[in-house]
Structure formats: C-alpha cells, structure tokens
PDB file of C-alpha atoms in Angstrom:
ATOM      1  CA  UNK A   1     -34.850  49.633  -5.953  1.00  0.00           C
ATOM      2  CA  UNK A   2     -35.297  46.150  -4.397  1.00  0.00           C
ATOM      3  CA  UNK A   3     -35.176  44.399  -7.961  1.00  0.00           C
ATOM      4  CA  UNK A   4     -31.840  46.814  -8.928  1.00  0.00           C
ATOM      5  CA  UNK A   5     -30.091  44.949  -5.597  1.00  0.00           C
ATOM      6  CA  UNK A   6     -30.719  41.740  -6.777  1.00  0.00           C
ATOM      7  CA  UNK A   7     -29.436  42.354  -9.985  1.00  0.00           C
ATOM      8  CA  UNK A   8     -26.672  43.684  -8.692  1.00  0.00           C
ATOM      9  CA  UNK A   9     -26.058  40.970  -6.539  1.00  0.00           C
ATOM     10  CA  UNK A  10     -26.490  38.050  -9.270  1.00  0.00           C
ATOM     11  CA  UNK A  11     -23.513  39.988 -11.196  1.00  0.00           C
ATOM     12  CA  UNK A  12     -21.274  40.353  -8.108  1.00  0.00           C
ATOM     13  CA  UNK A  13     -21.799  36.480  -7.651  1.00  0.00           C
ATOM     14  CA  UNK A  14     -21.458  35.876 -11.177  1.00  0.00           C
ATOM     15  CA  UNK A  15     -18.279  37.752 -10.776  1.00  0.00           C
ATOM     16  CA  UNK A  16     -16.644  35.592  -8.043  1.00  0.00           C
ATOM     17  CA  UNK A  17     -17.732  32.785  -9.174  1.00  0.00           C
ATOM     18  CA  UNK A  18     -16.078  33.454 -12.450  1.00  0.00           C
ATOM     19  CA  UNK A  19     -12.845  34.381 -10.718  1.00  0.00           C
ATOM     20  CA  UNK A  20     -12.942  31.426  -7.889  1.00  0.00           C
ATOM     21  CA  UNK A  21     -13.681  28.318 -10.738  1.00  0.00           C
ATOM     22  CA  UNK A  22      -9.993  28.719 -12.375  1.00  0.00           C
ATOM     23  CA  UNK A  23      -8.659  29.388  -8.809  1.00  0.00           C
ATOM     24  CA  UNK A  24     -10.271  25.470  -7.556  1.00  0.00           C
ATOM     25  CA  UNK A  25      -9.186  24.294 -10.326  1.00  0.00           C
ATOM     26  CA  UNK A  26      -5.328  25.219 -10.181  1.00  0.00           C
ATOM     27  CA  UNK A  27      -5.805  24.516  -6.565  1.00  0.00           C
ATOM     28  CA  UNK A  28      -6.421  21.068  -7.463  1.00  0.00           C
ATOM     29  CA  UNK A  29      -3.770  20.850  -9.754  1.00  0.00           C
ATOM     30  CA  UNK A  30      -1.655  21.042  -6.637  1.00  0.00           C
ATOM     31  CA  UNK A  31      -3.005  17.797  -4.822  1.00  0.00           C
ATOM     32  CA  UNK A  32      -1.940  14.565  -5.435  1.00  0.00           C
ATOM     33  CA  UNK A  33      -4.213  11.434  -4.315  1.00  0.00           C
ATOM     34  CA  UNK A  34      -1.795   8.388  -4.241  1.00  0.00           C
ATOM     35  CA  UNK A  35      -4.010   4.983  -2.597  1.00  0.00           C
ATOM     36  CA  UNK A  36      -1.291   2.625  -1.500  1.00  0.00           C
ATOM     37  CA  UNK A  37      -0.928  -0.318   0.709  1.00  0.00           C
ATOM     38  CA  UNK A  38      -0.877  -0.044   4.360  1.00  0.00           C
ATOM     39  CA  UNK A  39       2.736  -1.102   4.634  1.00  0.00           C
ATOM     40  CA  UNK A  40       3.755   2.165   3.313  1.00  0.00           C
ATOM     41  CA  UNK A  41       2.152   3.828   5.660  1.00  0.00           C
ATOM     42  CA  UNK A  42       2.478   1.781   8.795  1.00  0.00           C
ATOM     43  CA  UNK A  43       6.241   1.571   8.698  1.00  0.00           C
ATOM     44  CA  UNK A  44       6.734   5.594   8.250  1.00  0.00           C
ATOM     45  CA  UNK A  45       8.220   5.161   4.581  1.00  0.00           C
ATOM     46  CA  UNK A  46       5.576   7.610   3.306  1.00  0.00           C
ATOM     47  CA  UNK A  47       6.225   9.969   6.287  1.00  0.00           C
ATOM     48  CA  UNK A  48       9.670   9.892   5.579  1.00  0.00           C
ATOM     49  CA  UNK A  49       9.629  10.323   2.186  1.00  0.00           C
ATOM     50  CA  UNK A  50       6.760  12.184   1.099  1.00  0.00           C
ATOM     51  CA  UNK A  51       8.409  15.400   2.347  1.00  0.00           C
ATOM     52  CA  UNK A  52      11.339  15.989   0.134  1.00  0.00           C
ATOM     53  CA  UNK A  53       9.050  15.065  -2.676  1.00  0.00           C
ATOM     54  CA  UNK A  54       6.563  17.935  -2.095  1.00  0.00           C
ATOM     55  CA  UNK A  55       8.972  20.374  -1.403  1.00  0.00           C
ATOM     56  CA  UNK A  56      10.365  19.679  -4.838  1.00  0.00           C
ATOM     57  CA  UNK A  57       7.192  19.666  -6.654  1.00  0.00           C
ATOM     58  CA  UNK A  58       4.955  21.737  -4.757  1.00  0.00           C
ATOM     59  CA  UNK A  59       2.482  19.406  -4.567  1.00  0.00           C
ATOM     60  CA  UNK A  60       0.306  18.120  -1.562  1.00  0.00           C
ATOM     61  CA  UNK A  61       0.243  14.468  -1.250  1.00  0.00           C
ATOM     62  CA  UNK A  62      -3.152  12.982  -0.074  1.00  0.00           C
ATOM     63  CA  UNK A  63      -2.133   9.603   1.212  1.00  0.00           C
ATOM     64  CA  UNK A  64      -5.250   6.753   1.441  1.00  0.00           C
ATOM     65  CA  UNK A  65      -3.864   4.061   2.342  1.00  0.00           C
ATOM     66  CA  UNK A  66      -5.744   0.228   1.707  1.00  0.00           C
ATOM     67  CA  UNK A  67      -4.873  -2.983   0.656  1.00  0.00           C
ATOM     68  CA  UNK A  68      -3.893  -3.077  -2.617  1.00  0.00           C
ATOM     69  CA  UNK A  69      -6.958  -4.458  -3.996  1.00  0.00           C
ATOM     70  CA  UNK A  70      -8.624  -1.922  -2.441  1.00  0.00           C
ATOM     71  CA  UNK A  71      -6.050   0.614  -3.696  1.00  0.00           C
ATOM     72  CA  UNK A  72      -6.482  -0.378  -7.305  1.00  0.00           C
ATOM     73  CA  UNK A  73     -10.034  -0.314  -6.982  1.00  0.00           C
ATOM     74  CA  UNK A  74      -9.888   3.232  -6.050  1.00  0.00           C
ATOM     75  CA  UNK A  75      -8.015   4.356  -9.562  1.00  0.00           C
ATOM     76  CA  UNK A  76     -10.106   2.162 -10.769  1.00  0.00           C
ATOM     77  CA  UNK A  77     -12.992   4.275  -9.446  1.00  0.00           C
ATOM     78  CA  UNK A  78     -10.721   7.259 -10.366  1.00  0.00           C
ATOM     79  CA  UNK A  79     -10.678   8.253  -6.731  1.00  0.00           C
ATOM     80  CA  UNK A  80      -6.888   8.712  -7.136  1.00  0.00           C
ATOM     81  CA  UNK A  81      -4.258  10.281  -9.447  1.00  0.00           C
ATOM     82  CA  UNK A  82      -1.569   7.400  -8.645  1.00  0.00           C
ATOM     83  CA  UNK A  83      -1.012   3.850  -6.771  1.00  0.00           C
ATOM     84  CA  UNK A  84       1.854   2.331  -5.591  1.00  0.00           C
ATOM     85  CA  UNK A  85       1.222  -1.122  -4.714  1.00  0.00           C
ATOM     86  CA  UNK A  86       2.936  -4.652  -4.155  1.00  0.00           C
ATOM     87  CA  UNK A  87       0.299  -7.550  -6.117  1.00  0.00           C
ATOM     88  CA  UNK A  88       2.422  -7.799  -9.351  1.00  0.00           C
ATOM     89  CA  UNK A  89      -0.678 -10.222 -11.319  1.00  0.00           C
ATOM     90  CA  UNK A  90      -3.096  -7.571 -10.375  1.00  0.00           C
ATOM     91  CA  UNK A  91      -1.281  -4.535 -11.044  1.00  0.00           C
ATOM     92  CA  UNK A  92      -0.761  -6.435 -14.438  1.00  0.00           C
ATOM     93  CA  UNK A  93      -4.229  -6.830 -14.519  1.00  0.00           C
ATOM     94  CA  UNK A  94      -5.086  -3.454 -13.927  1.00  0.00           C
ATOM     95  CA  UNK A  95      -2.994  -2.021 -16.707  1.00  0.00           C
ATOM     96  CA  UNK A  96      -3.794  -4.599 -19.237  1.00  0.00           C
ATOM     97  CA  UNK A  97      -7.552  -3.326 -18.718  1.00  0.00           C
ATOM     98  CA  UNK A  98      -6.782   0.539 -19.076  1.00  0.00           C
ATOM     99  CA  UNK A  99      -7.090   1.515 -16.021  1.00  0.00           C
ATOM    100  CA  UNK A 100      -3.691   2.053 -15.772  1.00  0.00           C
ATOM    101  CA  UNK A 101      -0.495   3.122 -17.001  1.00  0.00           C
ATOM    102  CA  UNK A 102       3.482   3.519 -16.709  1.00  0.00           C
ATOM    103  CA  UNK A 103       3.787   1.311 -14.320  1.00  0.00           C
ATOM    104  CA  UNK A 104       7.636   1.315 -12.761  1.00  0.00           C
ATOM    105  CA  UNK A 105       9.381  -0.806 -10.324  1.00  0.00           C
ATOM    106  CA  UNK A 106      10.442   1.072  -7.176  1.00  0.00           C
ATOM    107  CA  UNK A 107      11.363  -1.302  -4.372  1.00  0.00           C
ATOM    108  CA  UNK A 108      11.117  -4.732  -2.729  1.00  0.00           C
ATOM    109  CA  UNK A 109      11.375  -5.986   0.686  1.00  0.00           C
ATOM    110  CA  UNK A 110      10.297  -9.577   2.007  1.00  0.00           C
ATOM    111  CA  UNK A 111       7.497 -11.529   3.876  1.00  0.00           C
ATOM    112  CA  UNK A 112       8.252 -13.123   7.245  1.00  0.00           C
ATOM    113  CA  UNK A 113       5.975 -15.407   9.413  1.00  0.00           C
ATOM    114  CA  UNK A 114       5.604 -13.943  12.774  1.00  0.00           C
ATOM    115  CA  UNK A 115       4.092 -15.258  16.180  1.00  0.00           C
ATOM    116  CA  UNK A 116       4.154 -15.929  19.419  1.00  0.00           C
ATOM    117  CA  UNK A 117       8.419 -16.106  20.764  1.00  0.00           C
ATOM    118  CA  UNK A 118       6.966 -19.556  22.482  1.00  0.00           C
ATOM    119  CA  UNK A 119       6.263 -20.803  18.916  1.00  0.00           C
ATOM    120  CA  UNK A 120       3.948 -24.345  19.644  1.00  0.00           C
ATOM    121  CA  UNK A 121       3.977 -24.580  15.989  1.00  0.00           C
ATOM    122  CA  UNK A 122       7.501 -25.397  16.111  1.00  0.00           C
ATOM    123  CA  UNK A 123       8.254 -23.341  12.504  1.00  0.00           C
ATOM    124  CA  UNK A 124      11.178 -21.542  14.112  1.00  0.00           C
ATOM    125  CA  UNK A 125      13.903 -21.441  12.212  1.00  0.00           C
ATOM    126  CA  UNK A 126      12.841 -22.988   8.888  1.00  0.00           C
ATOM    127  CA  UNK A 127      13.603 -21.366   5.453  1.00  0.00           C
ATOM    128  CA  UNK A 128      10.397 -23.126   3.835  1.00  0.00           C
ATOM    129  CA  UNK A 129       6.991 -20.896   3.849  1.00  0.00           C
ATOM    130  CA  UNK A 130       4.917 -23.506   2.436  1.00  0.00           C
ATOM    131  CA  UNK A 131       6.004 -26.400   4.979  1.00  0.00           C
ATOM    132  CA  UNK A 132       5.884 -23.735   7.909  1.00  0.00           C
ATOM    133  CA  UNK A 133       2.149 -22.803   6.939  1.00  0.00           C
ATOM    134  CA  UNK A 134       1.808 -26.983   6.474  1.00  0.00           C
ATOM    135  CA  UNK A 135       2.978 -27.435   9.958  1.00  0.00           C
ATOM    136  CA  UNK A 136       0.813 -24.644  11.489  1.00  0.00           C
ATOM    137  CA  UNK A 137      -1.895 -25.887   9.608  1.00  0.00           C
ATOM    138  CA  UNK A 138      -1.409 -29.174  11.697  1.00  0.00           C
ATOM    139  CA  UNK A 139      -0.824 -27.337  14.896  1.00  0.00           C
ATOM    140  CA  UNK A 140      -3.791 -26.389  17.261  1.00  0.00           C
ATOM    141  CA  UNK A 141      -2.409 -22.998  16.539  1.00  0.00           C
ATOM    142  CA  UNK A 142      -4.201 -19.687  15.112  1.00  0.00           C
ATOM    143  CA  UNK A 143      -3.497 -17.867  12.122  1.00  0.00           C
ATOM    144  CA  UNK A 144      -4.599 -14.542  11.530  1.00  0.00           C
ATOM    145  CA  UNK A 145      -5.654 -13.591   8.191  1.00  0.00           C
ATOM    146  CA  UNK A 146      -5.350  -9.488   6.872  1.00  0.00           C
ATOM    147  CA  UNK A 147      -9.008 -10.889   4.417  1.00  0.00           C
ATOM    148  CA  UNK A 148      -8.929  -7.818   2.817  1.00  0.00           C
ATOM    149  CA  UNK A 149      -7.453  -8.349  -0.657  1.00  0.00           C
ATOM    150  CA  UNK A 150      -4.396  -6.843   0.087  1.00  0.00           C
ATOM    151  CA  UNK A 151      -0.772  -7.665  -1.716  1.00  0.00           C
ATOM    152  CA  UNK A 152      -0.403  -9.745   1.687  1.00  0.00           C
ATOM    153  CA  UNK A 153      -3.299 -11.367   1.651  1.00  0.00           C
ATOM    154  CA  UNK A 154      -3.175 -12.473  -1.686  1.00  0.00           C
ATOM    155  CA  UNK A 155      -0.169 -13.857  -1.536  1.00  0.00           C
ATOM    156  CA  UNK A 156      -0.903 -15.675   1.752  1.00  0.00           C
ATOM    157  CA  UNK A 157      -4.033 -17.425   0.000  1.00  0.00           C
ATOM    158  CA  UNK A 158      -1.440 -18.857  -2.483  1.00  0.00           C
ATOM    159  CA  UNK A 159       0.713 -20.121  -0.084  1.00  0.00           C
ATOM    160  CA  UNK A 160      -2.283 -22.266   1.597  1.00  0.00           C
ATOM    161  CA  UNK A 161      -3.213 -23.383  -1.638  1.00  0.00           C
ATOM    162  CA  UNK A 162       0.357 -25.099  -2.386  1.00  0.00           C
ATOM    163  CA  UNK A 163       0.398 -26.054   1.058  1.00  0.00           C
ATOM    164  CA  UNK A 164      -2.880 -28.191   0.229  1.00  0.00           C
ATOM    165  CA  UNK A 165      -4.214 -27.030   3.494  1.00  0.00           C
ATOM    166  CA  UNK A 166      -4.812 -24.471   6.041  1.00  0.00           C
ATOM    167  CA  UNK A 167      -6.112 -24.300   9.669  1.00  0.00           C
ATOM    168  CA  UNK A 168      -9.192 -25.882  10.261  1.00  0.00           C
ATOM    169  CA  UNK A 169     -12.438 -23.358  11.792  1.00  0.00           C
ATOM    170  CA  UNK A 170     -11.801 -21.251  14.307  1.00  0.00           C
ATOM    171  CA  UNK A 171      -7.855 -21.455  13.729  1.00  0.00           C
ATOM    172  CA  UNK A 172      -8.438 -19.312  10.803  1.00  0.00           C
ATOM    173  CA  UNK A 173      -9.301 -15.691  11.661  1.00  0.00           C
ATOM    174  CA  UNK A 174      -9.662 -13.299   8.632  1.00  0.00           C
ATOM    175  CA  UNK A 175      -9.519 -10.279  10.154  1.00  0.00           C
ATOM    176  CA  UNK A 176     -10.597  -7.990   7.287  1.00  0.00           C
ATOM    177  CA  UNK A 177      -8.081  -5.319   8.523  1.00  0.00           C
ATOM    178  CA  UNK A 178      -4.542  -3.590   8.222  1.00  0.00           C
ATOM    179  CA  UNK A 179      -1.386  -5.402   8.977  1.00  0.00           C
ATOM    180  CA  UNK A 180      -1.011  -3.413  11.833  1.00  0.00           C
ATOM    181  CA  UNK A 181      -4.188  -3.835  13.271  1.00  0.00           C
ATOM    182  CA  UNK A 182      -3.586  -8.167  12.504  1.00  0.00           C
ATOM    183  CA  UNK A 183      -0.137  -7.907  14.063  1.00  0.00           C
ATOM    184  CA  UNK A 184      -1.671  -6.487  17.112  1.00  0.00           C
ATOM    185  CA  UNK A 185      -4.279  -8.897  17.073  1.00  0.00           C
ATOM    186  CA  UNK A 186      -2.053 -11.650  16.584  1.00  0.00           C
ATOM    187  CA  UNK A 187      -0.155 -10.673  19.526  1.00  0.00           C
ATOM    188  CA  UNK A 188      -3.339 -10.913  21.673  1.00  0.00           C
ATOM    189  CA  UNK A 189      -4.405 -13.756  20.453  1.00  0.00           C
ATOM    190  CA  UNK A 190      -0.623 -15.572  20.527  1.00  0.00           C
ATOM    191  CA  UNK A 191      -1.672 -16.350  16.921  1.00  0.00           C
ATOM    192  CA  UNK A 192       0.828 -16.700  13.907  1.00  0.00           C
ATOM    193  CA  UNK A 193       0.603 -14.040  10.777  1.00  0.00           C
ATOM    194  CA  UNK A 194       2.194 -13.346   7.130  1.00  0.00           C
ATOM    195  CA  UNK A 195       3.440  -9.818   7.482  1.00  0.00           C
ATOM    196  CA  UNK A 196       5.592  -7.742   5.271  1.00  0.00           C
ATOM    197  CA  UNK A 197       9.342  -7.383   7.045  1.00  0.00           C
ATOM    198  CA  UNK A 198       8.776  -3.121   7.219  1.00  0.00           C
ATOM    199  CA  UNK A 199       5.719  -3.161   8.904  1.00  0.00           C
ATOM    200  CA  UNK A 200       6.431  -6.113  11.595  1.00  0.00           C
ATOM    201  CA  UNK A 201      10.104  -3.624  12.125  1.00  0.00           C
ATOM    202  CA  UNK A 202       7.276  -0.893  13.091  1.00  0.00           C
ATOM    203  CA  UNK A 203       5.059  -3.180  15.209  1.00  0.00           C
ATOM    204  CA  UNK A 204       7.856  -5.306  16.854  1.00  0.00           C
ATOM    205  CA  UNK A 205       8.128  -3.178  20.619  1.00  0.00           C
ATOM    206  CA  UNK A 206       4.461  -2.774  20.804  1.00  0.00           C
ATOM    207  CA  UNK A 207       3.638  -6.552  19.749  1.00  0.00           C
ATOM    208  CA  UNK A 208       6.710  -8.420  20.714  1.00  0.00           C
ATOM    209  CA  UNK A 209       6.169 -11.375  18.463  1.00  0.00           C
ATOM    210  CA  UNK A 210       8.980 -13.013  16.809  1.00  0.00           C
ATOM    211  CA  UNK A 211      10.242 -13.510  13.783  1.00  0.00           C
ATOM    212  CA  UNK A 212      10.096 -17.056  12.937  1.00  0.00           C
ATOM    213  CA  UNK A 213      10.063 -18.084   9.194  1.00  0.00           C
ATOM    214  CA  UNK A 214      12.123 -16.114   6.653  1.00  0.00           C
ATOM    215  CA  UNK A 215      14.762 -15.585   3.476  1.00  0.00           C
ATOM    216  CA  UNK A 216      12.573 -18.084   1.115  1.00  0.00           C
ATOM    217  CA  UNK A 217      12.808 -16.703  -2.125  1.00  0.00           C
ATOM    218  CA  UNK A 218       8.891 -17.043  -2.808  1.00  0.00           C
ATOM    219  CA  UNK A 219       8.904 -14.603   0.247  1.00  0.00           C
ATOM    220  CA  UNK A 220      10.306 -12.012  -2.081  1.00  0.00           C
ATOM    221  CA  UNK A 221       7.728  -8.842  -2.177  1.00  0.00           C
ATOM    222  CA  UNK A 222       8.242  -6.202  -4.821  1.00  0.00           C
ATOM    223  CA  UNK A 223       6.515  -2.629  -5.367  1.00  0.00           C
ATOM    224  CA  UNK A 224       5.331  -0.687  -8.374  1.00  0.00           C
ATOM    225  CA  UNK A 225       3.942   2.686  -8.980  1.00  0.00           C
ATOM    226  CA  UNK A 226       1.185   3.078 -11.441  1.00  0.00           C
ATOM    227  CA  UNK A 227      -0.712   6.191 -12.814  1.00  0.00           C
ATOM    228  CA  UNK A 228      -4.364   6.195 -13.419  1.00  0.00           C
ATOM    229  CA  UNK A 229      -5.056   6.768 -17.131  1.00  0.00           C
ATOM    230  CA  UNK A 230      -6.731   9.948 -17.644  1.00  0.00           C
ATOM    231  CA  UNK A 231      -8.198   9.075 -20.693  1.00  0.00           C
ATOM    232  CA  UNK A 232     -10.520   7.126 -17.940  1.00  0.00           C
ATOM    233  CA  UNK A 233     -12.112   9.647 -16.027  1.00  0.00           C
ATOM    234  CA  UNK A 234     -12.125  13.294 -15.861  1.00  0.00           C
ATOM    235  CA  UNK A 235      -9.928  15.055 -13.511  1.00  0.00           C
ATOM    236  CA  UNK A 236      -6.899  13.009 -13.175  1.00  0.00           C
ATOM    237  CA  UNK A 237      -3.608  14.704 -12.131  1.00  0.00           C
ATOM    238  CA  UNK A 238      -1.462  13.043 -14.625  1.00  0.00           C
ATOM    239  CA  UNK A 239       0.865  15.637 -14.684  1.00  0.00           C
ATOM    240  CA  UNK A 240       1.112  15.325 -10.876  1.00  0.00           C
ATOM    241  CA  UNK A 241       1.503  11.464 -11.358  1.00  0.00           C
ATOM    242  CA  UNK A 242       4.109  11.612 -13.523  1.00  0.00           C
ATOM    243  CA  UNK A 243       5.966  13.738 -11.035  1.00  0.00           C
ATOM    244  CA  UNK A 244       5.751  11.326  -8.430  1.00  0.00           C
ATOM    245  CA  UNK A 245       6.573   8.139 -10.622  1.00  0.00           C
ATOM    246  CA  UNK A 246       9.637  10.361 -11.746  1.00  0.00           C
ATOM    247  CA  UNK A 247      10.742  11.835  -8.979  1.00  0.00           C
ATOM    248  CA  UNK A 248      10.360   7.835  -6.762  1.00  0.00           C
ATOM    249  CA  UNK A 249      12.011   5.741  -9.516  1.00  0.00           C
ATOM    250  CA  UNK A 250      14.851   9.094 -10.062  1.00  0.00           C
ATOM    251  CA  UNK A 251      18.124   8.279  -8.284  1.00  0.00           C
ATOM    252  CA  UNK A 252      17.425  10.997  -5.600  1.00  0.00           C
ATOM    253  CA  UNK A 253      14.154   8.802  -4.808  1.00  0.00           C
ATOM    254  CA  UNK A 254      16.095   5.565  -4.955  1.00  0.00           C
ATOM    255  CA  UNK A 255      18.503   6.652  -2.463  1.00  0.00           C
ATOM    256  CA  UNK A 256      16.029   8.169   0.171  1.00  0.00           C
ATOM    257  CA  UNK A 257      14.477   4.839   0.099  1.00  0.00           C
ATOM    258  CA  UNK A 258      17.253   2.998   0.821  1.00  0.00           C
ATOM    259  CA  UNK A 259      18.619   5.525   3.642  1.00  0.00           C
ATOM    260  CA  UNK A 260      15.482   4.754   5.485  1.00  0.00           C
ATOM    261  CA  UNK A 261      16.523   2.991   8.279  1.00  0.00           C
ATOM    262  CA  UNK A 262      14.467   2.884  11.130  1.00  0.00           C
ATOM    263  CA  UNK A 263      16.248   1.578  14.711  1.00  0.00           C
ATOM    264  CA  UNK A 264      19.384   1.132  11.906  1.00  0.00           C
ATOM    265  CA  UNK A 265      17.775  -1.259   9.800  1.00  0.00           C
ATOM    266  CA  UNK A 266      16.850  -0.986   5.828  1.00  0.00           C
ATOM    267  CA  UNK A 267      13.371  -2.077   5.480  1.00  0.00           C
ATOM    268  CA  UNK A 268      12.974  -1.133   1.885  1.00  0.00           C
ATOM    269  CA  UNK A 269      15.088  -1.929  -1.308  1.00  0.00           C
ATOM    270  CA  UNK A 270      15.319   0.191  -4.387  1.00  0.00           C
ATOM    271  CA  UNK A 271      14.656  -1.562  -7.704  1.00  0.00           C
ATOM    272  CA  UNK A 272      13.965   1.138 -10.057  1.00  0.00           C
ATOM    273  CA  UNK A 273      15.607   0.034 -13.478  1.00  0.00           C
TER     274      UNK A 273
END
C-alpha cells in the first residue's frame, strides 16, 4: 500500500511538472529585461513610456538600470534581452564583438556642468566644456565624479584628458554611483558635476544647483537601443527585443518621447532614422 502511494505520487508530480515547464516557459516569453543607464530612469522617461509599450505588446518590462558599462556588461553576461544606452565607441564595441545586434538610434539630449549657484569657479556662462573643466581644475573647487563607467563618466574622463588636467587630490571625488545620487552629493558638498540635461531637470528642486556650462556641441549625448544576440546565450527574448527596438524607434515611440515634458520642458530628442 505504502509503496502504491509513492508511485502514485511520483506520476502526479511527473504530471505537473510536465504541464507547469511549457507554462514557465511562455511565462517568460512575456518578460522583457532591458539594463539601461540611470538617466532613463532617474528622469521618469522609462516611467512614462514604458506603459503604452506594454500595453501594446503584452509584455512586462524588467527595468535594471546601471551605467552603461555596467549595462552592456549585463547582455554581455546575457542577464538581459535588450540595452539602451548612450557610450556610442562602446556600444560599437559591443556589437563588433557579437554580443550585440540591431543597434538603432532613438534619441539625444545634452551634457551640462552643474554646481553650486555661487559658482567660485567662475565657469558661468561659458559655451567651452574643456576650458570650464580647465578652469575648475585650477580652482580650489570639487568635482564629483559618477566612477562607474557610465556613458557620463566616460565621456567626462575624455574631457579631462583634452583639458590636460583635472583637480588635484581630494578635489576629485569619484563617487562610484548614479547621477542622482552625485547630483545630490554635489549639492552637499557645493561641488561641480557633468550631468546629463534630463536627469539634472529631475534633481534641480531637491538639489538646487545651477546650470552653469552648456550648448557646446561636444556636449551632444545620443542614445541607442541594442538587442543581445541570442545566438550568445540561451534564453534570450529576441522576439521581445525586437518589439521594443520597433515599437521605440516606430513613429508612435518617437513622438511619446518627444511629448515628454516634465515642468513643460523636452528633455529628450527623437533621432530614430
């Protein structure tokens, strides 16, 4: 009798489990993972548009949101279906090595220099990154550093290395953290920063540092979306990718980028071709 239960009980499991492993799977068919940088996140674009895109497709959206090195690192890892990033030489990168592919443009929107509204630096006003960062490099002035390998931070390294110089010891913080978390440290610390326009927009009441240094053309700070190639690692959501890269770069994604508007003002630009 005992030894007839147990039977019967392996082939009831046997049964559900047979039924349940096509369910996960089409359950998982239904997520997306997109990594992306934490100025999508920090200014509400991906709140605000993430919505109207699952409705559509049906699909959940699981947001992780890094700097981009970090979020490349994670298709890399194939930890996500999809990336939309802003580091143009290492998205290159990371398609030219398979790890990636159909990458699209979706949007731009700008760098600024932000600090304190008393400015010591004395950069107000000027339409010249590298001689701002030259200047606060002279200053007795902070600079806080995101340090994480970010689309920002990357391209902040390159401006102190055509400025020939950059603050001297403990001037320099790298912070190793989101923009949000540098502007707010930046406002504690009456420090200066190189944040992305959409995030500083988010940041501005809470911080109330000032923009100082903008409009230089090497300020310029486009996005692209990029799918993880399946033919990498097991498990990718291609299919769900695809949707997303569609659906962002279609002309019903374009425009509900560029009708985000937060306090009236367009933070992002659409650049889909």
């Amino acid at each position: 009798m005992h030894r007839r239960s147990i039977l019967r009980f392996v082939a009831c499991l046997t049964a559900c489990l047979t039924v349940a492993a096509p369910c996960a799977r089409a359950q998982s068919g239904h997520v997306l993972r997109l990594s992306t940088t934490t100025s999508t996140e920090n200014s509400g674009l991906l709140g605000y548009l993430l919505p109207a895109f699952e409705a559509q497709s049906g699909l959940k959206v699981n947001v992780i949101s890094v700097g981009t090195g970090k979020a490349l690192e994670l298709g890399k890892n194939g930890d996500v279906d999809v990336t939309l990033v802003h580091a143009r030489k290492l998205e290159d990168k990371f398609v030219a090595e398979g790890w990636g592919i159909d990458r699209h443009d979706v949007m731009y929107n700008d760098f600024i220099i932000a600090g304190p509204v008393a400015d010591p630096a004395g950069v107000k006003g000027s339409h010249d990154v590298i001689a701002a960062f030259r200047k606060i490099a002279a200053a007795n002035v902070k600079f806080i550093s995101r340090g994480d390998n970010s689309g920002t931070d990357v391209m902040e390294k390159g401006y102190w290395q055509q400025a020939g110089t950059k603050p001297a010891g403990a001037n320099y913080v790298s912070a190793g953290l989101g923009m949000g978390e540098v502007l707010n440290m930046a406002a504690e610390m009456g420090a200066y920063t190189l944040t992305d326009r959409a995030t500083y927009g988010a940041y501005k009441a809470k911080t109330g540092l000032a923009i100082l240094v903008e409009g230089d053309k090497r300020m310029f700070n486009p996005y692209g979306i990029i799918a993880v190639n399946p033919a990498k690692h097991q498990g990718i959501n291609y299919q769900g990718a695809t949707a997303l890269i569609g659906w962002i770069t279609s002309p019903a994604g374009q425009a509900k980028i560029a009708s985000f508007k937060p306090e009236g003002e367009q933070l992002f630009f659409p650049s889909a071709k």
